[in-house]
PDB file of C-alpha atoms in Angstrom:
ATOM      1  CA  UNK A 160       0.591  -0.259   0.103  1.00  0.00           C
ATOM      2  CA  UNK A 161       3.077   2.262   0.730  1.00  0.00           C
ATOM      3  CA  UNK A 162       4.199   1.608  -2.396  1.00  0.00           C
ATOM      4  CA  UNK A 163       0.973   2.410  -4.323  1.00  0.00           C
ATOM      5  CA  UNK A 164       0.855   5.706  -2.704  1.00  0.00           C
ATOM      6  CA  UNK A 165       4.585   6.605  -3.572  1.00  0.00           C
ATOM      7  CA  UNK A 166       3.664   5.520  -7.170  1.00  0.00           C
ATOM      8  CA  UNK A 167       0.717   7.827  -6.808  1.00  0.00           C
ATOM      9  CA  UNK A 168       2.330  10.851  -5.253  1.00  0.00           C
ATOM     10  CA  UNK A 169       5.206  10.494  -8.099  1.00  0.00           C
ATOM     11  CA  UNK A 170       2.311  10.332 -10.922  1.00  0.00           C
ATOM     12  CA  UNK A 171       0.623  13.220  -9.206  1.00  0.00           C
ATOM     13  CA  UNK A 172       3.976  15.528  -9.185  1.00  0.00           C
ATOM     14  CA  UNK A 173       4.303  14.467 -12.836  1.00  0.00           C
ATOM     15  CA  UNK A 174       0.967  15.403 -14.187  1.00  0.00           C
ATOM     16  CA  UNK A 175       1.649  18.693 -12.398  1.00  0.00           C
ATOM     17  CA  UNK A 176       4.832  19.621 -12.998  1.00  0.00           C
ATOM     18  CA  UNK A 177       4.562  19.006 -16.628  1.00  0.00           C
ATOM     19  CA  UNK A 178       1.268  19.748 -18.137  1.00  0.00           C
ATOM     20  CA  UNK A 179      -1.388  22.939 -17.378  1.00  0.00           C
ATOM     21  CA  UNK A 180      -4.351  20.126 -16.482  1.00  0.00           C
ATOM     22  CA  UNK A 181      -5.626  20.223 -13.214  1.00  0.00           C
ATOM     23  CA  UNK A 182      -5.246  16.529 -11.481  1.00  0.00           C
ATOM     24  CA  UNK A 183      -8.049  14.384 -11.340  1.00  0.00           C
ATOM     25  CA  UNK A 184      -7.875  13.859  -7.502  1.00  0.00           C
ATOM     26  CA  UNK A 185      -5.673  15.404  -4.457  1.00  0.00           C
ATOM     27  CA  UNK A 186      -2.277  15.039  -4.128  1.00  0.00           C
ATOM     28  CA  UNK A 187      -1.812  11.630  -1.953  1.00  0.00           C
ATOM     29  CA  UNK A 188       0.197  12.236   1.087  1.00  0.00           C
ATOM     30  CA  UNK A 189       3.159  10.627   1.408  1.00  0.00           C
ATOM     31  CA  UNK A 190       7.110  11.645   1.721  1.00  0.00           C
ATOM     32  CA  UNK A 191       8.505  10.559  -1.734  1.00  0.00           C
ATOM     33  CA  UNK A 192      11.484  11.758  -3.062  1.00  0.00           C
ATOM     34  CA  UNK A 193      10.921  14.495  -5.929  1.00  0.00           C
ATOM     35  CA  UNK A 194      12.991  12.970  -8.282  1.00  0.00           C
ATOM     36  CA  UNK A 195      10.527   9.434  -8.236  1.00  0.00           C
ATOM     37  CA  UNK A 196       8.246  11.918 -10.698  1.00  0.00           C
ATOM     38  CA  UNK A 197      10.860  10.947 -13.852  1.00  0.00           C
ATOM     39  CA  UNK A 198       9.379   7.782 -13.833  1.00  0.00           C
ATOM     40  CA  UNK A 199       6.087   8.812 -15.108  1.00  0.00           C
ATOM     41  CA  UNK A 200       7.417  11.505 -17.699  1.00  0.00           C
ATOM     42  CA  UNK A 201       6.923   9.153 -20.481  1.00  0.00           C
ATOM     43  CA  UNK A 202       3.211   8.408 -19.109  1.00  0.00           C
ATOM     44  CA  UNK A 203       2.393  12.045 -19.166  1.00  0.00           C
ATOM     45  CA  UNK A 204       3.649  12.702 -22.507  1.00  0.00           C
ATOM     46  CA  UNK A 205       2.008   9.521 -23.790  1.00  0.00           C
ATOM     47  CA  UNK A 206      -1.206  11.383 -22.245  1.00  0.00           C
ATOM     48  CA  UNK A 207      -0.722  14.508 -23.345  1.00  0.00           C
ATOM     49  CA  UNK A 208      -0.236  12.798 -27.122  1.00  0.00           C
ATOM     50  CA  UNK A 209      -3.482  11.027 -27.067  1.00  0.00           C
ATOM     51  CA  UNK A 210      -5.253  14.437 -25.711  1.00  0.00           C
ATOM     52  CA  UNK A 211      -3.752  15.892 -28.680  1.00  0.00           C
ATOM     53  CA  UNK A 212      -4.001  12.799 -30.672  1.00  0.00           C
ATOM     54  CA  UNK A 213      -7.794  13.460 -30.415  1.00  0.00           C
ATOM     55  CA  UNK A 214      -7.919  16.754 -30.904  1.00  0.00           C
ATOM     56  CA  UNK A 215      -6.870  15.998 -34.452  1.00  0.00           C
ATOM     57  CA  UNK A 216      -8.981  13.315 -35.081  1.00  0.00           C
ATOM     58  CA  UNK A 217     -11.923  15.811 -34.077  1.00  0.00           C
ATOM     59  CA  UNK A 218     -10.547  18.510 -36.039  1.00  0.00           C
ATOM     60  CA  UNK A 219      -9.837  16.072 -39.470  1.00  0.00           C
ATOM     61  CA  UNK A 220     -13.598  15.641 -39.775  1.00  0.00           C
ATOM     62  CA  UNK A 221     -14.237  19.496 -40.165  1.00  0.00           C
ATOM     63  CA  UNK A 222     -11.231  21.066 -41.111  1.00  0.00           C
ATOM     64  CA  UNK A 223      -8.545  20.932 -44.307  1.00  0.00           C
ATOM     65  CA  UNK A 224      -5.200  18.965 -43.435  1.00  0.00           C
ATOM     66  CA  UNK A 225      -3.494  22.827 -43.157  1.00  0.00           C
ATOM     67  CA  UNK A 226      -5.537  23.276 -40.198  1.00  0.00           C
ATOM     68  CA  UNK A 227      -5.320  19.915 -39.018  1.00  0.00           C
ATOM     69  CA  UNK A 228      -1.671  20.216 -39.007  1.00  0.00           C
ATOM     70  CA  UNK A 229      -2.199  23.465 -36.522  1.00  0.00           C
ATOM     71  CA  UNK A 230      -4.038  21.732 -34.101  1.00  0.00           C
ATOM     72  CA  UNK A 231      -1.650  18.634 -33.812  1.00  0.00           C
ATOM     73  CA  UNK A 232       0.911  21.785 -33.623  1.00  0.00           C
ATOM     74  CA  UNK A 233      -0.904  23.838 -31.039  1.00  0.00           C
ATOM     75  CA  UNK A 234      -2.533  20.933 -29.048  1.00  0.00           C
ATOM     76  CA  UNK A 235       0.597  20.051 -26.970  1.00  0.00           C
ATOM     77  CA  UNK A 236       1.704  23.530 -26.444  1.00  0.00           C
ATOM     78  CA  UNK A 237      -1.824  24.416 -25.269  1.00  0.00           C
ATOM     79  CA  UNK A 238      -1.952  21.526 -22.546  1.00  0.00           C
ATOM     80  CA  UNK A 239       2.052  21.705 -21.482  1.00  0.00           C
ATOM     81  CA  UNK A 240       1.649  25.576 -21.152  1.00  0.00           C
ATOM     82  CA  UNK A 241       4.340  25.195 -23.979  1.00  0.00           C
ATOM     83  CA  UNK A 242       6.698  24.430 -21.117  1.00  0.00           C
ATOM     84  CA  UNK A 243       9.247  22.667 -23.319  1.00  0.00           C
ATOM     85  CA  UNK A 244       9.378  25.315 -25.785  1.00  0.00           C
ATOM     86  CA  UNK A 245       9.930  27.959 -23.364  1.00  0.00           C
ATOM     87  CA  UNK A 246      13.306  26.164 -22.307  1.00  0.00           C
ATOM     88  CA  UNK A 247      14.215  25.274 -25.729  1.00  0.00           C
ATOM     89  CA  UNK A 248      13.460  29.045 -26.813  1.00  0.00           C
ATOM     90  CA  UNK A 249      16.212  29.987 -23.715  1.00  0.00           C
ATOM     91  CA  UNK A 250      18.373  27.174 -24.561  1.00  0.00           C
ATOM     92  CA  UNK A 251      19.015  28.364 -27.878  1.00  0.00           C
ATOM     93  CA  UNK A 252      19.708  31.908 -26.641  1.00  0.00           C
ATOM     94  CA  UNK A 253      21.995  31.147 -24.403  1.00  0.00           C
ATOM     95  CA  UNK A 254      24.281  28.023 -24.696  1.00  0.00           C
ATOM     96  CA  UNK A 255      25.025  29.433 -28.058  1.00  0.00           C
ATOM     97  CA  UNK A 256      25.775  32.783 -27.565  1.00  0.00           C
ATOM     98  CA  UNK A 257      29.904  33.594 -28.217  1.00  0.00           C
ATOM     99  CA  UNK A 258      30.195  33.803 -24.314  1.00  0.00           C
ATOM    100  CA  UNK A 259      31.427  31.841 -21.714  1.00  0.00           C
ATOM    101  CA  UNK A 260      29.769  28.988 -19.793  1.00  0.00           C
ATOM    102  CA  UNK A 261      28.556  31.278 -16.595  1.00  0.00           C
ATOM    103  CA  UNK A 262      27.324  34.056 -19.184  1.00  0.00           C
ATOM    104  CA  UNK A 263      25.470  31.591 -21.230  1.00  0.00           C
ATOM    105  CA  UNK A 264      23.383  30.440 -18.282  1.00  0.00           C
ATOM    106  CA  UNK A 265      22.769  33.843 -17.346  1.00  0.00           C
ATOM    107  CA  UNK A 266      21.209  34.343 -20.945  1.00  0.00           C
ATOM    108  CA  UNK A 267      19.177  31.767 -20.687  1.00  0.00           C
ATOM    109  CA  UNK A 268      17.684  33.016 -16.998  1.00  0.00           C
ATOM    110  CA  UNK A 269      16.619  36.450 -18.908  1.00  0.00           C
ATOM    111  CA  UNK A 270      13.193  36.734 -20.326  1.00  0.00           C
ATOM    112  CA  UNK A 271      13.986  38.752 -23.263  1.00  0.00           C
ATOM    113  CA  UNK A 272      14.317  36.390 -26.669  1.00  0.00           C
ATOM    114  CA  UNK A 273      17.185  36.326 -28.637  1.00  0.00           C
ATOM    115  CA  UNK A 274      17.778  36.169 -32.359  1.00  0.00           C
ATOM    116  CA  UNK A 275      18.852  32.813 -31.914  1.00  0.00           C
ATOM    117  CA  UNK A 276      15.289  31.631 -30.415  1.00  0.00           C
ATOM    118  CA  UNK A 277      13.667  33.138 -32.663  1.00  0.00           C
ATOM    119  CA  UNK A 278      15.122  31.372 -35.808  1.00  0.00           C
ATOM    120  CA  UNK A 279      14.984  28.213 -33.789  1.00  0.00           C
ATOM    121  CA  UNK A 280      12.005  28.482 -32.552  1.00  0.00           C
ATOM    122  CA  UNK A 281      10.085  29.080 -35.463  1.00  0.00           C
ATOM    123  CA  UNK A 282      12.392  26.559 -37.593  1.00  0.00           C
ATOM    124  CA  UNK A 283      10.908  23.604 -34.727  1.00  0.00           C
ATOM    125  CA  UNK A 284       7.337  25.034 -35.199  1.00  0.00           C
ATOM    126  CA  UNK A 285       7.765  24.714 -39.204  1.00  0.00           C
ATOM    127  CA  UNK A 286       9.584  21.177 -38.715  1.00  0.00           C
ATOM    128  CA  UNK A 287       6.571  19.820 -36.671  1.00  0.00           C
ATOM    129  CA  UNK A 288       3.781  21.614 -38.710  1.00  0.00           C
ATOM    130  CA  UNK A 289       5.229  19.710 -42.177  1.00  0.00           C
ATOM    131  CA  UNK A 290       5.753  16.470 -40.459  1.00  0.00           C
ATOM    132  CA  UNK A 291       2.077  16.772 -39.508  1.00  0.00           C
ATOM    133  CA  UNK A 292       1.002  17.759 -42.555  1.00  0.00           C
ATOM    134  CA  UNK A 293       2.700  14.997 -44.151  1.00  0.00           C
ATOM    135  CA  UNK A 294       0.817  12.079 -42.103  1.00  0.00           C
ATOM    136  CA  UNK A 295      -3.082  10.898 -42.440  1.00  0.00           C
ATOM    137  CA  UNK A 296      -4.609  12.059 -39.294  1.00  0.00           C
ATOM    138  CA  UNK A 297      -4.903   8.472 -38.028  1.00  0.00           C
ATOM    139  CA  UNK A 298      -1.417   7.920 -38.114  1.00  0.00           C
ATOM    140  CA  UNK A 299      -0.634  11.861 -36.488  1.00  0.00           C
ATOM    141  CA  UNK A 300      -2.660  11.000 -33.549  1.00  0.00           C
ATOM    142  CA  UNK A 301      -0.399   7.290 -33.442  1.00  0.00           C
ATOM    143  CA  UNK A 302       2.760   9.460 -33.785  1.00  0.00           C
ATOM    144  CA  UNK A 303       1.657  11.990 -31.175  1.00  0.00           C
ATOM    145  CA  UNK A 304       1.441   9.694 -28.661  1.00  0.00           C
ATOM    146  CA  UNK A 305       4.792   8.105 -29.175  1.00  0.00           C
ATOM    147  CA  UNK A 306       6.292  11.221 -29.964  1.00  0.00           C
ATOM    148  CA  UNK A 307       5.220  12.582 -26.630  1.00  0.00           C
ATOM    149  CA  UNK A 308       6.514   9.274 -24.745  1.00  0.00           C
ATOM    150  CA  UNK A 309       9.646   9.362 -26.217  1.00  0.00           C
ATOM    151  CA  UNK A 310      10.341  13.215 -25.733  1.00  0.00           C
ATOM    152  CA  UNK A 311       9.864  13.188 -22.341  1.00  0.00           C
ATOM    153  CA  UNK A 312      12.140   9.734 -22.042  1.00  0.00           C
ATOM    154  CA  UNK A 313      15.093  11.892 -23.686  1.00  0.00           C
ATOM    155  CA  UNK A 314      14.811  14.620 -21.195  1.00  0.00           C
ATOM    156  CA  UNK A 315      14.441  12.101 -18.220  1.00  0.00           C
ATOM    157  CA  UNK A 316      18.167  10.576 -19.636  1.00  0.00           C
ATOM    158  CA  UNK A 317      19.624  13.952 -19.668  1.00  0.00           C
ATOM    159  CA  UNK A 318      18.411  14.829 -16.105  1.00  0.00           C
ATOM    160  CA  UNK A 319      20.409  11.900 -14.542  1.00  0.00           C
ATOM    161  CA  UNK A 320      22.997  11.965 -17.549  1.00  0.00           C
ATOM    162  CA  UNK A 321      24.573  15.494 -16.169  1.00  0.00           C
ATOM    163  CA  UNK A 322      24.840  17.867 -13.480  1.00  0.00           C
ATOM    164  CA  UNK A 323      22.673  20.249 -12.776  1.00  0.00           C
ATOM    165  CA  UNK A 324      23.921  23.687 -13.471  1.00  0.00           C
ATOM    166  CA  UNK A 325      22.024  26.238 -10.913  1.00  0.00           C
ATOM    167  CA  UNK A 326      22.433  26.121  -7.317  1.00  0.00           C
ATOM    168  CA  UNK A 327      17.926  26.995  -7.648  1.00  0.00           C
ATOM    169  CA  UNK A 328      16.020  25.870 -10.369  1.00  0.00           C
ATOM    170  CA  UNK A 329      12.728  23.327 -11.004  1.00  0.00           C
ATOM    171  CA  UNK A 330      14.650  21.068 -12.083  1.00  0.00           C
ATOM    172  CA  UNK A 331      17.576  20.375  -9.569  1.00  0.00           C
ATOM    173  CA  UNK A 332      14.694  18.640  -7.226  1.00  0.00           C
ATOM    174  CA  UNK A 333      15.172  15.921 -10.006  1.00  0.00           C
ATOM    175  CA  UNK A 334      18.287  15.114  -9.311  1.00  0.00           C
ATOM    176  CA  UNK A 335      17.773  12.637  -6.071  1.00  0.00           C
ATOM    177  CA  UNK A 336      18.053   9.150  -5.096  1.00  0.00           C
ATOM    178  CA  UNK A 337      15.250   7.895  -6.716  1.00  0.00           C
ATOM    179  CA  UNK A 338      16.478   9.266 -10.107  1.00  0.00           C
ATOM    180  CA  UNK A 339      17.779   6.221 -11.653  1.00  0.00           C
ATOM    181  CA  UNK A 340      15.417   3.776 -10.446  1.00  0.00           C
ATOM    182  CA  UNK A 341      12.998   6.010 -12.155  1.00  0.00           C
ATOM    183  CA  UNK A 342      15.053   6.161 -15.159  1.00  0.00           C
ATOM    184  CA  UNK A 343      14.480   2.633 -15.665  1.00  0.00           C
ATOM    185  CA  UNK A 344      10.662   2.942 -14.923  1.00  0.00           C
ATOM    186  CA  UNK A 345      10.129   5.735 -17.084  1.00  0.00           C
ATOM    187  CA  UNK A 346      11.960   4.076 -19.842  1.00  0.00           C
ATOM    188  CA  UNK A 347       9.570   0.890 -19.773  1.00  0.00           C
ATOM    189  CA  UNK A 348       6.768   2.803 -20.081  1.00  0.00           C
ATOM    190  CA  UNK A 349       8.275   4.580 -22.840  1.00  0.00           C
ATOM    191  CA  UNK A 350       8.670   1.723 -24.278  1.00  0.00           C
ATOM    192  CA  UNK A 351       5.291   0.885 -23.892  1.00  0.00           C
ATOM    193  CA  UNK A 352       3.988   3.675 -26.004  1.00  0.00           C
ATOM    194  CA  UNK A 353       6.351   3.027 -28.638  1.00  0.00           C
ATOM    195  CA  UNK A 354       5.080  -0.427 -29.021  1.00  0.00           C
ATOM    196  CA  UNK A 355       1.821   1.129 -29.856  1.00  0.00           C
ATOM    197  CA  UNK A 356       2.866   2.048 -33.343  1.00  0.00           C
ATOM    198  CA  UNK A 357       4.908  -1.066 -33.732  1.00  0.00           C
ATOM    199  CA  UNK A 358       8.160  -1.412 -34.956  1.00  0.00           C
ATOM    200  CA  UNK A 359       7.650   2.337 -36.867  1.00  0.00           C
ATOM    201  CA  UNK A 360       7.135   3.248 -32.901  1.00  0.00           C
ATOM    202  CA  UNK A 361      10.423   1.533 -31.616  1.00  0.00           C
ATOM    203  CA  UNK A 362      12.211   3.023 -34.226  1.00  0.00           C
ATOM    204  CA  UNK A 363      11.046   6.633 -33.515  1.00  0.00           C
ATOM    205  CA  UNK A 364      11.827   6.145 -29.673  1.00  0.00           C
ATOM    206  CA  UNK A 365      15.266   4.856 -30.714  1.00  0.00           C
ATOM    207  CA  UNK A 366      15.248   8.252 -32.390  1.00  0.00           C
ATOM    208  CA  UNK A 367      14.027  10.442 -29.893  1.00  0.00           C
ATOM    209  CA  UNK A 368      16.576   9.139 -27.299  1.00  0.00           C
ATOM    210  CA  UNK A 369      19.648   9.060 -29.689  1.00  0.00           C
ATOM    211  CA  UNK A 370      18.821  12.862 -30.721  1.00  0.00           C
ATOM    212  CA  UNK A 371      18.270  13.653 -27.294  1.00  0.00           C
ATOM    213  CA  UNK A 372      21.466  12.361 -26.081  1.00  0.00           C
ATOM    214  CA  UNK A 373      23.409  14.171 -28.793  1.00  0.00           C
ATOM    215  CA  UNK A 374      21.831  17.546 -28.468  1.00  0.00           C
ATOM    216  CA  UNK A 375      22.571  17.278 -24.504  1.00  0.00           C
ATOM    217  CA  UNK A 376      25.643  16.185 -24.730  1.00  0.00           C
ATOM    218  CA  UNK A 377      26.100  19.583 -27.153  1.00  0.00           C
ATOM    219  CA  UNK A 378      24.520  21.804 -24.721  1.00  0.00           C
ATOM    220  CA  UNK A 379      26.474  20.519 -21.292  1.00  0.00           C
ATOM    221  CA  UNK A 380      29.694  21.265 -23.306  1.00  0.00           C
ATOM    222  CA  UNK A 381      28.485  24.377 -24.451  1.00  0.00           C
ATOM    223  CA  UNK A 382      27.505  24.691 -20.158  1.00  0.00           C
ATOM    224  CA  UNK A 383      30.524  23.570 -18.361  1.00  0.00           C
ATOM    225  CA  UNK A 384      29.440  20.318 -18.240  1.00  0.00           C
ATOM    226  CA  UNK A 385      26.129  20.812 -16.781  1.00  0.00           C
ATOM    227  CA  UNK A 386      22.490  21.138 -17.902  1.00  0.00           C
ATOM    228  CA  UNK A 387      19.753  23.367 -16.514  1.00  0.00           C
ATOM    229  CA  UNK A 388      15.926  22.938 -16.820  1.00  0.00           C
ATOM    230  CA  UNK A 389      15.807  25.187 -20.119  1.00  0.00           C
ATOM    231  CA  UNK A 390      18.249  22.583 -21.545  1.00  0.00           C
ATOM    232  CA  UNK A 391      15.981  19.612 -20.089  1.00  0.00           C
ATOM    233  CA  UNK A 392      12.975  21.689 -23.033  1.00  0.00           C
ATOM    234  CA  UNK A 393      15.721  21.697 -25.497  1.00  0.00           C
ATOM    235  CA  UNK A 394      16.435  18.043 -25.358  1.00  0.00           C
ATOM    236  CA  UNK A 395      12.668  17.338 -25.239  1.00  0.00           C
ATOM    237  CA  UNK A 396      11.791  19.283 -28.328  1.00  0.00           C
ATOM    238  CA  UNK A 397      14.157  18.140 -30.724  1.00  0.00           C
ATOM    239  CA  UNK A 398      14.277  14.247 -29.492  1.00  0.00           C
ATOM    240  CA  UNK A 399      10.210  14.899 -30.301  1.00  0.00           C
ATOM    241  CA  UNK A 400      10.580  16.062 -33.709  1.00  0.00           C
ATOM    242  CA  UNK A 401      12.936  13.163 -34.179  1.00  0.00           C
ATOM    243  CA  UNK A 402      10.204  11.097 -33.111  1.00  0.00           C
ATOM    244  CA  UNK A 403       7.812  12.701 -35.456  1.00  0.00           C
ATOM    245  CA  UNK A 404      10.559  12.244 -38.227  1.00  0.00           C
ATOM    246  CA  UNK A 405      10.983   8.336 -37.909  1.00  0.00           C
ATOM    247  CA  UNK A 406       7.051   8.285 -38.795  1.00  0.00           C
ATOM    248  CA  UNK A 407       6.927  10.196 -41.912  1.00  0.00           C
ATOM    249  CA  UNK A 408      10.786   9.330 -43.470  1.00  0.00           C
ATOM    250  CA  UNK A 409       9.950   6.049 -46.055  1.00  0.00           C
TER     251      UNK A 409
END
């Protein structure tokens, strides 16, 4: 029973952290390790993808494909409060600035949007839109589920592979004694979601993990061997895009 309460508290924490939707129940009591929530990041991502996929299927009954693609791009952003996309923008501005690692981390905390963020954000949104427009509504709905889980799985791996680069921040609590066991469970859940797409889903998960790992290493080198919450969002968005591309390529 205690294990179930801890799992419920971890799922509650993951849902509250990753989405703007109110949890279906009050927070369960318990003194769970905050990093245990990592286990359920891929599951929450799959649910966000499923909700976005439902919106896509509904829109496809009334709207032309270009508008359906807009729904596919916009629904996950709306459901998550653009959490990961905001990290993508901040990390793009800071990590690739011609400055020292310390100055880059300071730039990432600046709320103003610079040219790196604008260019990266526009290109990523266009890539998401192009992928969505290339798939049938049913296939797109499935791809959103797999990509949602795969992107969060890649972010979870980035969390545990690199030290946190700030004294304070939303991502610091994710670094705890429960992190690696939570990662193992999260990868199992991501694999279960990927299996919905058969071999294409598995390929999408592998593509997402590879893209996330490569970009996490790139950003970490720019930030002096550390990552921050913004960097997690950067990795998640590109990993999600890699998963969608796996559904598009022939």
